[in-house]
mmCIF file of C-alpha atoms and ligand atoms in Angstrom:
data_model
loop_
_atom_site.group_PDB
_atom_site.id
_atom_site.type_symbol
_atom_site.label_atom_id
_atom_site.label_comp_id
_atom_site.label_asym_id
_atom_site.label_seq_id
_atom_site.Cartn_x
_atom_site.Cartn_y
_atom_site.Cartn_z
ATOM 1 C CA UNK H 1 28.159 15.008 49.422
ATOM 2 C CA UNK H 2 27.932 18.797 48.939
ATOM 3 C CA UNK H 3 29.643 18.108 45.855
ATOM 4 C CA UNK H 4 26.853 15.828 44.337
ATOM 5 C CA UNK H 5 24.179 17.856 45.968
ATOM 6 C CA UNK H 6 25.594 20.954 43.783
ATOM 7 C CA UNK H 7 26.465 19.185 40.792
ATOM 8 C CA UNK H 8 22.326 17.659 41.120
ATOM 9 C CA UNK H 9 21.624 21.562 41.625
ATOM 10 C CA UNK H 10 23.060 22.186 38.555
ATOM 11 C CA UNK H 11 22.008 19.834 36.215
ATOM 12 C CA UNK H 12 17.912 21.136 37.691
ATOM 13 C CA UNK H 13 18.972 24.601 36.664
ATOM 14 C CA UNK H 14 20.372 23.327 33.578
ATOM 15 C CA UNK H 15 16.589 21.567 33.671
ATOM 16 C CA UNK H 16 15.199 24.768 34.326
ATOM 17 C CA UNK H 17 16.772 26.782 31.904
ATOM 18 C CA UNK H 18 15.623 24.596 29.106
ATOM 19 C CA UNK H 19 11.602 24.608 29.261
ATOM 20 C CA UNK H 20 11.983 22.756 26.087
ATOM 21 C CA UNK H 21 13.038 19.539 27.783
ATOM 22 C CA UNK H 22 9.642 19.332 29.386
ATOM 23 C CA UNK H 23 8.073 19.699 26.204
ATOM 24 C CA UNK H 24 9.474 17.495 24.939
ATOM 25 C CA UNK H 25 8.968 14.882 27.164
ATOM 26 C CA UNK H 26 4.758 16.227 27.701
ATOM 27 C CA UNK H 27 4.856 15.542 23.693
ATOM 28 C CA UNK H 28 6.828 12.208 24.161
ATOM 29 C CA UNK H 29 4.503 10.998 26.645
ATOM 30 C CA UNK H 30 0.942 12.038 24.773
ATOM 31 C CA UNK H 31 2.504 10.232 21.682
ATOM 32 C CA UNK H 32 3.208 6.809 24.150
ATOM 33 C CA UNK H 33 -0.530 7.221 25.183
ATOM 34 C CA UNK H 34 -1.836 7.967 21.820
ATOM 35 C CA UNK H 35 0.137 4.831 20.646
ATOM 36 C CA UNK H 36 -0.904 2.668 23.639
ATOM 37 C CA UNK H 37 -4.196 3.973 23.503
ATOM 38 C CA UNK H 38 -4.519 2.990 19.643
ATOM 39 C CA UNK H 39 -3.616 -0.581 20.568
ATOM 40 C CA UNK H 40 -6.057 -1.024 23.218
ATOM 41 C CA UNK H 41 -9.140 0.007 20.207
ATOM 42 C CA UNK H 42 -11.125 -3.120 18.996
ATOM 43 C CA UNK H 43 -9.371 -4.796 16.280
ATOM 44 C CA UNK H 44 -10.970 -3.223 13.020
ATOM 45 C CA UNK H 45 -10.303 -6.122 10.333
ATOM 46 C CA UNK H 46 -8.898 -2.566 8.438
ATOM 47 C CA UNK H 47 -6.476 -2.307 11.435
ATOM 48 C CA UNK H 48 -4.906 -5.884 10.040
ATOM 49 C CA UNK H 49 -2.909 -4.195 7.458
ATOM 50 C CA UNK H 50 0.419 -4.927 7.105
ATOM 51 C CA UNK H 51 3.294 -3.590 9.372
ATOM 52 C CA UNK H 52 6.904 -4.162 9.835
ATOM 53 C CA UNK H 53 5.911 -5.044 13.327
ATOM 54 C CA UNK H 54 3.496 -8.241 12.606
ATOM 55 C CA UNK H 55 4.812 -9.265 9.803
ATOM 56 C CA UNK H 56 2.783 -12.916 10.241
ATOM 57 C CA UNK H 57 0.194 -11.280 8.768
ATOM 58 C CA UNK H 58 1.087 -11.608 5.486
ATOM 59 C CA UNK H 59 -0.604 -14.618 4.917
ATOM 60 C CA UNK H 60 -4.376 -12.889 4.799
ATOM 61 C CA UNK H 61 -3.034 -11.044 1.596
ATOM 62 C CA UNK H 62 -4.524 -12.228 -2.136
ATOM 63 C CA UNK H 63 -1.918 -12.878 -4.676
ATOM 64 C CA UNK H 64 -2.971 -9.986 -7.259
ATOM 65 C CA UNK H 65 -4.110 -12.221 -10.863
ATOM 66 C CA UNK H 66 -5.099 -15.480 -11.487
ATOM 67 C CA UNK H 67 -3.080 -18.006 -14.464
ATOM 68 C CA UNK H 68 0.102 -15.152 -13.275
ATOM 69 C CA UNK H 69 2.322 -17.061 -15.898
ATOM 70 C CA UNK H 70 5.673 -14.967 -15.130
ATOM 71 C CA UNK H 71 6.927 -11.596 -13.624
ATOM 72 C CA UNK H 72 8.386 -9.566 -16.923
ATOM 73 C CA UNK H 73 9.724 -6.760 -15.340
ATOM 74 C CA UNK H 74 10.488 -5.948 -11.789
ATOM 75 C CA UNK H 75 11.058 -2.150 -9.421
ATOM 76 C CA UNK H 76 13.795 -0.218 -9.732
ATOM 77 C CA UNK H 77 15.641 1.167 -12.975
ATOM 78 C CA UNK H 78 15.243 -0.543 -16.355
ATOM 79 C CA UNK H 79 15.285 0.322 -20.476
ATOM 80 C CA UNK H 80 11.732 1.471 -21.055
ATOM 81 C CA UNK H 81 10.171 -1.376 -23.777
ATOM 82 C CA UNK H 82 8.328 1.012 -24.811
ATOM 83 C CA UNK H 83 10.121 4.084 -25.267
ATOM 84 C CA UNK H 84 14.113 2.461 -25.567
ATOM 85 C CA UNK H 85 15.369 5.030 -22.345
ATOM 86 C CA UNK H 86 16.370 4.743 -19.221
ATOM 87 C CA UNK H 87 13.349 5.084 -16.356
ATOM 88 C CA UNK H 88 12.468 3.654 -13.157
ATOM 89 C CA UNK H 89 9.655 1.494 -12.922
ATOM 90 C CA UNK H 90 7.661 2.144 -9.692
ATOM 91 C CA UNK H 91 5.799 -1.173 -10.209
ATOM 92 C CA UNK H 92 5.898 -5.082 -11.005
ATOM 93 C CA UNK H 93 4.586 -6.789 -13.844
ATOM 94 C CA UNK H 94 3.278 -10.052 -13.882
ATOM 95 C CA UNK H 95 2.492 -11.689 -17.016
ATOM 96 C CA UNK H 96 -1.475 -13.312 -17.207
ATOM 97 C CA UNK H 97 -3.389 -14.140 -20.576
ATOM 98 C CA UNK H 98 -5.021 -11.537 -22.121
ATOM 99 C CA UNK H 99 -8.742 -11.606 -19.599
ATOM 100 C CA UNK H 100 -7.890 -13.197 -16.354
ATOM 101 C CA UNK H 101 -9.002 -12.052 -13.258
ATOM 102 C CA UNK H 102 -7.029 -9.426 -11.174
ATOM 103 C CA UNK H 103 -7.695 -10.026 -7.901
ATOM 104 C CA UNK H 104 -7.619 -6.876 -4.529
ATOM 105 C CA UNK H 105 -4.585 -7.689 -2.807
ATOM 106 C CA UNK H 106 -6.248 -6.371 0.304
ATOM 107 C CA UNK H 107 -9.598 -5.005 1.913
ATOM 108 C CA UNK H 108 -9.645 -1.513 1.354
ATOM 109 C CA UNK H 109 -11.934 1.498 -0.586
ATOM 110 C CA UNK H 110 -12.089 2.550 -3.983
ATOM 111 C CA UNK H 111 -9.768 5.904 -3.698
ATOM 112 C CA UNK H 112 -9.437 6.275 -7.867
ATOM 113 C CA UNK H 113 -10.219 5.380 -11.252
ATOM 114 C CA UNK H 114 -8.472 6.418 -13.846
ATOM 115 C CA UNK H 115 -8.253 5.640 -18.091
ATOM 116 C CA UNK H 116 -6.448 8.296 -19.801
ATOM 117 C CA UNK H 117 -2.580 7.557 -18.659
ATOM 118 C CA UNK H 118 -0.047 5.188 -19.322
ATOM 119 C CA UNK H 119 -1.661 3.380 -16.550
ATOM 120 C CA UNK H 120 -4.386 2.332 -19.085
ATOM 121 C CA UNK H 121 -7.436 1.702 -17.210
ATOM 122 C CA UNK H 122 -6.296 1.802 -13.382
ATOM 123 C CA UNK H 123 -7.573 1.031 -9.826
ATOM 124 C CA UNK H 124 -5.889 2.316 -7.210
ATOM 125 C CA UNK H 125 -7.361 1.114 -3.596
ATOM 126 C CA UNK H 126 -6.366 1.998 0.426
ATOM 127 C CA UNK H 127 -6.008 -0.192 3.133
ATOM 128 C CA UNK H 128 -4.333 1.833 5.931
ATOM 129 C CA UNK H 129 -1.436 3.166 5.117
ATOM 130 C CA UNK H 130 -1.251 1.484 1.771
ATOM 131 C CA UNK H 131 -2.194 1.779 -1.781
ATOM 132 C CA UNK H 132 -2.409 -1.043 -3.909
ATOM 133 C CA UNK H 133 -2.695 0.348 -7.890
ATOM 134 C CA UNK H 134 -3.352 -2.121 -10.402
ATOM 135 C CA UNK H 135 -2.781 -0.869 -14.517
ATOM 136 C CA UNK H 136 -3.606 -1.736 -17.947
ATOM 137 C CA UNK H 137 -6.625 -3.413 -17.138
ATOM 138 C CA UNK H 138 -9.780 -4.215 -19.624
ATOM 139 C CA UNK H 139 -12.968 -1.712 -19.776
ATOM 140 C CA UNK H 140 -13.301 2.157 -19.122
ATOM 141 C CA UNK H 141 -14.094 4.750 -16.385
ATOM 142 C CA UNK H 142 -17.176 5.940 -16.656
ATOM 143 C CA UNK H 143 -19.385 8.751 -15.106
ATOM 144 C CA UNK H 144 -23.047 8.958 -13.838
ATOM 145 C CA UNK H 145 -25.251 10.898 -11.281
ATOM 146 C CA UNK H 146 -24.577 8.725 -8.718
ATOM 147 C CA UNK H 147 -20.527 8.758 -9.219
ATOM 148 C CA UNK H 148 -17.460 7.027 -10.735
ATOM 149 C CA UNK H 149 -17.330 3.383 -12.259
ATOM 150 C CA UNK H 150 -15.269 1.275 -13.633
ATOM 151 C CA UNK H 151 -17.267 -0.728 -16.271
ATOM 152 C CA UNK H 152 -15.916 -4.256 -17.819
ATOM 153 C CA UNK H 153 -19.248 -5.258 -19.337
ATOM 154 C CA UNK H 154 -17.611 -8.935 -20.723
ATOM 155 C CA UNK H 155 -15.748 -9.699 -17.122
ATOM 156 C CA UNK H 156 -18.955 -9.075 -15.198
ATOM 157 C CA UNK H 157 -16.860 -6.235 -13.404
ATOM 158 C CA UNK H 158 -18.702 -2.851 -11.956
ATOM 159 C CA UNK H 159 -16.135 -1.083 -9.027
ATOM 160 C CA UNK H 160 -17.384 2.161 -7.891
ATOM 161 C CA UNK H 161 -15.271 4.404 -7.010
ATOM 162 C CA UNK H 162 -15.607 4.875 -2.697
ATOM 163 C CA UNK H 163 -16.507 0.852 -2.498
ATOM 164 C CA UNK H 164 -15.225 -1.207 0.105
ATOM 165 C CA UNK H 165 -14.326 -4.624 -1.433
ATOM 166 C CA UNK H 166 -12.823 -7.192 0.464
ATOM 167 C CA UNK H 167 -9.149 -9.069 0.161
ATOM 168 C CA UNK H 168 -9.234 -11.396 -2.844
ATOM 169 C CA UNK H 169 -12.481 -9.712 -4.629
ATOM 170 C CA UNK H 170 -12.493 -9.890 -8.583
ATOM 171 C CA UNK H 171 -11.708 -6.451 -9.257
ATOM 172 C CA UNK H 172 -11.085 -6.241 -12.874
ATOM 173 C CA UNK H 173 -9.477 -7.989 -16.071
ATOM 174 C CA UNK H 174 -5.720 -8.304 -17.360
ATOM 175 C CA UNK H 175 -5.952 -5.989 -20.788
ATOM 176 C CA UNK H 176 -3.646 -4.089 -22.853
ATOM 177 C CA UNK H 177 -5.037 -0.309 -22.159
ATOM 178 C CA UNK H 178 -2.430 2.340 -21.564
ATOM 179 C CA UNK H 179 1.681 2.114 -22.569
ATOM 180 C CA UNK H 180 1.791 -1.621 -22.943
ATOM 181 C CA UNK H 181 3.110 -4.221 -25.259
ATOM 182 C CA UNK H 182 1.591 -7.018 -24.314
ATOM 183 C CA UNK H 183 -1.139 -8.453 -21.752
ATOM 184 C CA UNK H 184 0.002 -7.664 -18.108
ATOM 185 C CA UNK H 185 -1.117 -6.692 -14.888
ATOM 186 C CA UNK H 186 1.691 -3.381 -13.536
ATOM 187 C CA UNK H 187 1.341 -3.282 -9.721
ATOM 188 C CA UNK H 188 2.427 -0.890 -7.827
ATOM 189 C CA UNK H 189 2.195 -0.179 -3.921
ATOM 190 C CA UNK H 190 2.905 2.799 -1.662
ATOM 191 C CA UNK H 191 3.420 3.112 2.165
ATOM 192 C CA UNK H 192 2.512 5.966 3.950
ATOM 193 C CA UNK H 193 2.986 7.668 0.194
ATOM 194 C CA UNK H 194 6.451 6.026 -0.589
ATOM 195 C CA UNK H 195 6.718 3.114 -3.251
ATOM 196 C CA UNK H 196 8.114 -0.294 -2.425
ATOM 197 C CA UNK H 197 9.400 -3.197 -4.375
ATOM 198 C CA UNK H 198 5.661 -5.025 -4.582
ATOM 199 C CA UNK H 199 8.609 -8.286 -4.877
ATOM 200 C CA UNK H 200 9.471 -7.280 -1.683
ATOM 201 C CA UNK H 201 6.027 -7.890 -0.537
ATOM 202 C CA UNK H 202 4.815 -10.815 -2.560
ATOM 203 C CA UNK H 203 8.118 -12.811 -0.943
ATOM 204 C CA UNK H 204 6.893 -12.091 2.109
ATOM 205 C CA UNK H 205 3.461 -13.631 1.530
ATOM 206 C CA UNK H 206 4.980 -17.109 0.044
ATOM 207 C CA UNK H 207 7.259 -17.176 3.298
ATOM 208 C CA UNK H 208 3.959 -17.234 5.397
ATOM 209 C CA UNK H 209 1.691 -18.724 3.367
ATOM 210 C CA UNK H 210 4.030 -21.413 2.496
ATOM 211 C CA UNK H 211 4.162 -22.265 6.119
ATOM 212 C CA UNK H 212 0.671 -21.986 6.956
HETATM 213 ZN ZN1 ZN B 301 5.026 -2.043 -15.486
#
């Protein structure tokens, strides 16, 4: 009994001697409350993003372009078509006739606009923690008092830049602007700042919307 009593005493002096223990565990427990606490906030349709954890919700997502014929080039490494070397390609390309619609894979804001890269004429939009960017599209950035636009004058399209537009909006046109050789949308998406395979993510939508 003394034994355990002394070995007890020495594992609280061990306690004791290590002040970092306890702050670890203060920090431990204000991160369980934060997270708890985060759960417990009204359900912000924003909030519906994606997560590893509910992945069944998948099926609210907007397949990106309309008359998609076929994906021409996937993530990961590749030869450039364009250039003949080696790169990695941080997006997906899906194939659509020269004008269709490109549709926002998920509510989010207007975070950038962009028509001087590679990109061609690009979107890029946040919902939580991810960014949906959508290249090569038709028209061209423009600037005005009252901020940034993107202006496709034929396809009816006007996205500021700061807009809210919901999952499945028309948000711009298939073109050719940028590094491309022929009509495509390039789609790219980030989590918390890292890319992902956008495959990886469209797979996931046919497996729940399949089923739904
Ligand atoms: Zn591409």
């Amino acid at each position: 009994m003394i034994k355990v009593l002394n070995s007890c005493r020495r594992k609280l002096t061990v306690l004791r001697s290590r002040p970092s223990w306890l702050v670890l565990l203060t920090i431990l427990g204000f991160v369980t409350f934060l997270s708890i606490g985060g759960l417990r906030q009204p359900p912000l349709k924003a909030q519906y993003v994606p997560t590893a954890a509910s992945s069944n919700i998948w099926e609210y997502a907007s397949f990106p372009v309309e008359n998609f014929q076929t994906y021409t080039s996937g993530y990961g490494y590749r030869t450039s078509p364009v250039t003949g070397e080696p790169q990695f390609h941080r997006g997906l390309d899906m194939a659509a006739p020269l004008g269709s619609y490109v549709r926002n894979w998920w509510e989010g804001r207007v975070v950038a606009l962009s028509d001087h890269t590679a990109c061609g004429t690009m979107i890029k939009i946040q919902s939580g923690q991810w960014q949906h960017i959508y290249c090569h599209l038709m028209g061209s950035v423009e600037e005005s008092p009252q901020g940034r636009y993107l202006m496709d004058r034929e396809g009816g399209i006007i996205l500021w830049q700061g807009q809210e537009i919901p999952v499945g909006a028309r948000i711009g046109r298939v073109g050719m602007t940028g590094r491309t050789t022929g009509p495509h949308l390039h789609w790219e998406l980030k989590h918390r700042g890292q890319y992902i395979d956008p495959g990886l993510v469209i797979k996931e939508m046919f497996r729940y919307q399949a089923s739904s």
